[in-house]
Structures are given as C-alpha cells and as structure tokens.
Amino acid sequence: MPIRAVVWNEFIHERENETVRKIYPDGIHETIATALRQDPNIEASTAALDQPEHGLPAERLAETDVLLWWGHKAHGAVDDAVVERVAERVFQGMGLIVLHSGHFSKIFKRLMGSPCSLRWREAGEREHVWTINRSHPIAAGVGDRITIENTEMYGEPFLVPEPMETVFVSWYQGGEVFRSGLTYQRGAGRIFYFAPGHETYPIYHGEAVQQVLRNAVNWAFNPAKPWADVSAAPNAPIDQAPEKIERRGGSLHAAGEEGYR
C-alpha cells in the first residue's frame, strides 16, 4: 500500500501575487504533490486553508501517513482545533514535514514548544545547502550540496529545540548560515523541517529539492498502526498493577476517576 501524503498550503500568495502565480500557477501544493507522485511508493493529494476544516477533517487525517505543511501569510488564520488535531495525529505516528516559512506556523510552534524565530532577508541571493550526513535517508541521491541561485536568506539564531539530527546546513551569499534541515520526533511521529522554498523563486521545481521531499516522506512514514490512546493518560487501577500492592496513605482521586486536565 502506498504512503498516503497530503500537501497542505495556504494557497494565498499564488492568488494574490503575480510573481508567485507565474511560478506556481496551480499552487505550491500541487507542484510539490506532482513531484511526490514521481515516487510510485507515494500517493499524494492536497489541502488548503480555505477548505472546510482547512481540508484536514479528522477522517482525512486518520488516513494520512505524512502531512507536508507550507504556510506564510496566514499562520494566525489556522483554527486552533485543527492544530490540535494535527498535533494529536503526529503523537499517534503521522509524519510531518514543515516547509520554509512554516517555521512560524502554529503547528510547528506547538510541537517545538519554542518561538521558532530566525533572521531573514529577501534579496535573491545564492544558497548552498550543505549535506551534513550523506548517508542519511533524507539526503539520498543529493550529493554534497544543493545550490539554489536565488533564495530568501534564513539566518541563525534559529530558536528551536536541539534536533535529533541536523541533515542540512545552508550558507548564503551574504555570509549567514542556517540549520536548514532538522529532524525531530514527538510521540510516535517523525518531523522534518526543511528551509528552502521561498515562493517568489522556483525552488520547488528543482530536482534536488524535489528529491529531498520524496526522501523525507519515505523517512517520516511510520508503518505501525496509530498509537490511538497516546494522550489518554489513564488512572491505572491498584488491582491491575503488574505487582500486587495496597493503597498507602490518602488520595486525591477515586478509583477510575480522571485526573485534572
């Protein structure tokens, strides 16, 4: 069975900005989905902000193996209930790939627990995306670096938790550096942040960038069944303890009663 990937996009810049529309006439999400479909192991579909429940109702997320998230202009317009729904699916084992300015998205901040802030500059400068570990599955077939002739600069400090792995580090023509490919795990779900992808440049049309995205989907996929009760936090009855015990002292809660939330 193929990996079921959903590419989520605000789909605003492509409608409002002529430069972006010329580069991505069908939307950034469709360009990425088309690239993913080159891998016969990936079944890619799309979702957008203006759809009911942002295109991510519970039923669809339950059938999603990996979610790719691109956002920029309307982070605040994403409903908090959808953010929590996505976070829960990540905890259960759904993979999440956060792209470019998605570093400021509600879902990335929710899962990182940090400001996720950085420095930036829009000057169309050159970027070398250096591969830190060429044996990492996300870097397969990429080589020692990806060169992007025109890009938006993202610079350190990048206020995110220390990652599991740093797969890519970028150098920009202006001199800044940035940890541009980072992996995390939250609950049973794998997360990959990938910085390249500013909308006024054809970055997602690049073969090497597309290869990274295909690799990332395969890496983030968890074949295990969803850990459905990962957030349940149940009150474990005394009589069901692995070893026989008796209550000692007082208690705030009656047997079987939920804890404070």
Short mmCIF file of C-alpha atoms in Angstrom, two decimals:
data_model
loop_
_atom_site.label_atom_id
_atom_site.label_comp_id
_atom_site.label_asym_id
_atom_site.label_seq_id
_atom_site.Cartn_x
_atom_site.Cartn_y
_atom_site.Cartn_z
CA MET A 1 0.00 0.00 0.00
CA PRO A 2 1.49 3.40 -0.95
CA ILE A 3 2.32 6.09 1.57
CA ARG A 4 -0.64 8.49 1.77
CA ALA A 5 0.78 12.02 1.77
CA VAL A 6 -1.20 15.27 1.97
CA VAL A 7 0.41 18.58 0.95
CA TRP A 8 -1.17 21.48 2.84
CA ASN A 9 -0.82 25.06 1.63
CA GLU A 10 -2.43 28.39 2.45
CA PHE A 11 -2.82 28.95 -1.31
CA ILE A 12 -2.92 32.72 -0.88
CA HIS A 13 0.25 34.11 -2.45
CA GLU A 14 -0.41 32.28 -5.71
CA ARG A 15 -3.78 34.02 -5.98
CA GLU A 16 -2.70 37.49 -4.86
CA ASN A 17 0.85 37.90 -6.19
CA GLU A 18 1.55 37.83 -9.94
CA THR A 19 5.18 36.76 -9.49
CA VAL A 20 4.21 33.76 -7.40
CA ARG A 21 1.30 32.90 -9.70
CA LYS A 22 3.63 32.70 -12.73
CA ILE A 23 5.94 30.30 -10.92
CA TYR A 24 3.21 28.17 -9.31
CA PRO A 25 0.04 28.63 -11.41
CA ASP A 26 -1.65 25.64 -9.76
CA GLY A 27 -0.28 26.42 -6.31
CA ILE A 28 2.85 25.42 -4.44
CA HIS A 29 0.97 22.45 -3.01
CA GLU A 30 0.23 20.99 -6.45
CA THR A 31 3.83 21.43 -7.60
CA ILE A 32 5.03 19.55 -4.53
CA ALA A 33 2.35 16.86 -4.87
CA THR A 34 3.28 16.34 -8.52
CA ALA A 35 6.93 15.89 -7.51
CA LEU A 36 5.97 13.38 -4.82
CA ARG A 37 3.93 11.36 -7.29
CA GLN A 38 7.12 10.59 -9.22
CA ASP A 39 7.77 8.07 -6.46
CA PRO A 40 5.45 5.07 -7.05
CA ASN A 41 5.52 4.47 -3.30
CA ILE A 42 3.78 7.81 -2.60
CA GLU A 43 0.13 8.70 -3.16
CA ALA A 44 -0.09 12.50 -2.86
CA SER A 45 -3.13 14.76 -2.54
CA THR A 46 -3.56 18.39 -1.45
CA ALA A 47 -5.44 20.53 1.06
CA ALA A 48 -5.78 24.29 1.50
CA LEU A 49 -6.66 26.88 4.12
CA ASP A 50 -9.98 27.97 2.57
CA GLN A 51 -11.47 24.47 2.52
CA PRO A 52 -13.85 23.31 5.29
CA GLU A 53 -11.73 22.50 8.35
CA HIS A 54 -8.76 23.65 6.22
CA GLY A 55 -9.07 20.43 4.25
CA LEU A 56 -8.00 18.41 7.30
CA PRO A 57 -11.07 16.89 8.96
CA ALA A 58 -10.45 14.13 11.46
CA GLU A 59 -11.46 11.44 8.98
CA ARG A 60 -8.89 12.57 6.43
CA LEU A 61 -6.09 12.95 8.95
CA ALA A 62 -6.82 9.43 10.21
CA GLU A 63 -5.99 8.19 6.71
CA THR A 64 -2.90 10.39 6.26
CA ASP A 65 0.54 8.86 6.75
CA VAL A 66 2.61 12.01 6.16
CA LEU A 67 1.48 15.65 6.14
CA LEU A 68 3.54 18.37 4.43
CA TRP A 69 2.87 21.92 5.65
CA TRP A 70 3.56 25.17 3.76
CA GLY A 71 2.36 28.44 5.27
CA HIS A 72 3.47 32.06 5.34
CA LYS A 73 0.89 34.84 5.26
CA ALA A 74 -1.96 33.41 7.30
CA HIS A 75 -0.50 31.43 10.20
CA GLY A 76 -2.97 33.10 12.57
CA ALA A 77 -5.95 32.11 10.42
CA VAL A 78 -5.42 28.41 11.08
CA ASP A 79 -8.03 27.19 13.53
CA ASP A 80 -6.61 26.06 16.86
CA ALA A 81 -8.83 22.97 16.83
CA VAL A 82 -7.22 21.84 13.56
CA VAL A 83 -3.76 22.50 15.02
CA GLU A 84 -4.52 20.27 18.00
CA ARG A 85 -5.97 17.63 15.69
CA VAL A 86 -2.79 17.58 13.61
CA ALA A 87 -0.59 17.50 16.72
CA GLU A 88 -2.51 14.53 18.08
CA ARG A 89 -2.02 12.63 14.83
CA VAL A 90 1.71 13.33 14.99
CA PHE A 91 1.81 11.95 18.52
CA GLN A 92 -0.02 8.88 17.22
CA GLY A 93 2.57 8.31 14.47
CA MET A 94 1.76 10.52 11.47
CA GLY A 95 4.83 12.05 9.86
CA LEU A 96 5.04 15.84 9.49
CA ILE A 97 7.24 17.81 7.08
CA VAL A 98 7.30 21.55 7.74
CA LEU A 99 8.48 23.69 4.84
CA HIS A 100 10.19 27.09 4.64
CA SER A 101 8.12 29.79 6.40
CA GLY A 102 6.11 27.06 8.09
CA HIS A 103 8.67 27.50 10.87
CA PHE A 104 6.27 30.17 12.21
CA SER A 105 3.16 28.03 11.79
CA LYS A 106 1.01 27.23 14.80
CA ILE A 107 1.60 23.50 14.38
CA PHE A 108 5.41 23.78 14.32
CA LYS A 109 5.45 26.09 17.35
CA ARG A 110 3.04 23.75 19.13
CA LEU A 111 5.29 20.75 18.58
CA MET A 112 8.58 22.55 19.20
CA GLY A 113 7.40 24.47 22.29
CA SER A 114 9.62 27.40 21.33
CA PRO A 115 9.42 30.71 19.40
CA CYS A 116 10.89 29.15 16.20
CA SER A 117 12.18 32.61 15.29
CA LEU A 118 15.07 33.41 12.94
CA ARG A 119 16.67 36.20 10.91
CA TRP A 120 15.68 36.71 7.30
CA ARG A 121 16.43 38.78 4.22
CA GLU A 122 14.72 38.82 0.82
CA ALA A 123 17.49 39.65 -1.68
CA GLY A 124 17.52 36.75 -4.15
CA GLU A 125 20.98 35.65 -3.05
CA ARG A 126 22.67 32.32 -3.67
CA GLU A 127 22.31 29.47 -1.17
CA HIS A 128 24.44 26.36 -0.77
CA VAL A 129 22.51 23.69 1.14
CA TRP A 130 25.31 21.53 2.51
CA THR A 131 24.63 17.88 3.32
CA ILE A 132 25.89 17.14 6.83
CA ASN A 133 25.31 13.38 6.68
CA ARG A 134 25.29 11.99 3.14
CA SER A 135 24.26 8.56 4.44
CA HIS A 136 21.02 9.89 5.94
CA PRO A 137 17.90 8.61 4.10
CA ILE A 138 16.62 12.17 3.59
CA ALA A 139 19.86 13.08 1.77
CA ALA A 140 19.91 10.02 -0.53
CA GLY A 141 20.90 10.96 -4.07
CA VAL A 142 21.51 14.62 -3.21
CA GLY A 143 25.31 14.68 -3.07
CA ASP A 144 27.44 17.04 -1.02
CA ARG A 145 25.26 20.12 -1.58
CA ILE A 146 22.30 21.70 -3.35
CA THR A 147 22.94 25.09 -4.93
CA ILE A 148 19.95 27.42 -5.18
CA GLU A 149 20.76 30.50 -7.25
CA ASN A 150 18.04 32.78 -5.84
CA THR A 151 16.54 32.40 -2.40
CA GLU A 152 15.43 34.16 0.76
CA MET A 153 18.06 34.17 3.48
CA TYR A 154 17.23 32.46 6.76
CA GLY A 155 19.87 33.03 9.43
CA GLU A 156 20.78 31.91 12.91
CA PRO A 157 19.90 32.02 15.71
CA PHE A 158 17.02 29.63 14.96
CA LEU A 159 15.10 29.26 18.21
CA VAL A 160 14.10 25.62 18.07
CA PRO A 161 14.96 22.70 20.38
CA GLU A 162 18.13 20.76 19.69
CA PRO A 163 17.17 18.35 16.89
CA MET A 164 17.66 14.61 16.74
CA GLU A 165 19.73 15.14 13.58
CA THR A 166 20.95 18.05 11.51
CA VAL A 167 20.76 16.84 7.92
CA PHE A 168 21.47 20.11 6.08
CA VAL A 169 23.17 23.41 6.89
CA SER A 170 22.86 26.37 4.49
CA TRP A 171 25.33 29.12 3.63
CA TYR A 172 24.04 32.30 1.97
CA GLN A 173 25.79 34.73 -0.31
CA GLY A 174 25.53 37.46 2.31
CA GLY A 175 27.52 35.33 4.75
CA GLU A 176 24.88 33.92 7.12
CA VAL A 177 24.46 30.25 7.93
CA PHE A 178 21.34 28.34 8.94
CA ARG A 179 20.42 24.83 10.10
CA SER A 180 18.13 24.19 7.14
CA GLY A 181 17.25 20.50 7.54
CA LEU A 182 16.37 19.22 11.02
CA THR A 183 14.69 16.07 12.31
CA TYR A 184 12.60 15.61 15.45
CA GLN A 185 10.29 13.05 16.99
CA ARG A 186 7.19 13.82 19.02
CA GLY A 187 5.40 10.80 20.43
CA ALA A 188 5.39 8.21 17.66
CA GLY A 189 5.60 10.80 14.86
CA ARG A 190 8.69 11.86 12.93
CA ILE A 191 9.12 15.53 11.96
CA PHE A 192 11.42 17.10 9.35
CA TYR A 193 11.90 20.83 8.91
CA PHE A 194 13.30 21.93 5.52
CA ALA A 195 14.03 25.61 4.96
CA PRO A 196 14.37 26.16 1.16
CA GLY A 197 11.15 27.17 -0.59
CA HIS A 198 10.57 30.92 -0.80
CA GLU A 199 7.55 31.46 -3.02
CA THR A 200 8.95 34.15 -5.35
CA TYR A 201 11.60 31.75 -6.68
CA PRO A 202 11.08 28.39 -8.47
CA ILE A 203 12.78 26.40 -5.71
CA TYR A 204 10.22 23.57 -5.61
CA HIS A 205 10.74 23.00 -9.33
CA GLY A 206 14.35 21.98 -8.64
CA GLU A 207 15.04 18.28 -8.99
CA ALA A 208 17.35 18.08 -5.96
CA VAL A 209 14.81 19.81 -3.71
CA GLN A 210 12.09 17.51 -5.00
CA GLN A 211 14.31 14.52 -4.24
CA VAL A 212 14.73 15.71 -0.66
CA LEU A 213 10.94 15.96 -0.28
CA ARG A 214 10.38 12.46 -1.66
CA ASN A 215 13.09 11.11 0.62
CA ALA A 216 11.58 12.93 3.59
CA VAL A 217 8.13 11.45 3.02
CA ASN A 218 9.59 7.94 2.95
CA TRP A 219 11.65 8.67 6.09
CA ALA A 220 8.73 10.19 8.02
CA PHE A 221 6.36 7.31 7.26
CA ASN A 222 5.62 5.11 10.27
CA PRO A 223 4.23 1.72 9.15
CA ALA A 224 2.97 0.86 12.64
CA LYS A 225 -0.71 1.24 13.47
CA PRO A 226 -1.56 4.63 15.04
CA TRP A 227 -0.96 4.79 18.79
CA ALA A 228 -4.59 5.76 19.29
CA ASP A 229 -4.54 6.36 23.05
CA VAL A 230 -1.13 8.07 23.18
CA SER A 231 -2.63 11.08 25.00
CA ALA A 232 -5.13 9.22 27.18
CA ALA A 233 -3.18 9.45 30.50
CA PRO A 234 -5.46 6.91 32.26
CA ASN A 235 -5.78 6.35 36.01
CA ALA A 236 -4.25 2.87 36.42
CA PRO A 237 -6.28 0.85 38.99
CA ILE A 238 -4.45 -0.51 42.01
CA ASP A 239 -5.82 -4.01 41.46
CA GLN A 240 -4.38 -4.06 37.92
CA ALA A 241 -0.79 -3.19 38.89
CA PRO A 242 1.78 -5.68 37.49
CA GLU A 243 2.85 -6.46 41.06
CA LYS A 244 0.40 -6.80 43.98
CA ILE A 245 0.20 -3.57 46.01
CA GLU A 246 -2.11 -1.98 48.59
CA ARG A 247 -3.08 1.65 48.96
CA ARG A 248 -0.86 3.51 51.42
CA GLY A 249 -1.96 6.95 52.51
CA GLY A 250 -4.57 9.30 51.15
CA SER A 251 -5.53 10.06 47.57
CA LEU A 252 -6.95 12.97 45.61
CA HIS A 253 -8.85 10.73 43.23
CA ALA A 254 -11.33 7.87 43.49
CA ALA A 255 -10.64 4.66 41.63
CA GLY A 256 -11.09 5.18 37.88
CA GLU A 257 -11.55 8.94 38.21
CA GLU A 258 -9.89 11.15 35.59
CA GLY A 259 -7.01 13.36 36.64
CA TYR A 260 -7.00 17.14 36.46
CA ARG A 261 -6.60 18.49 32.93
#
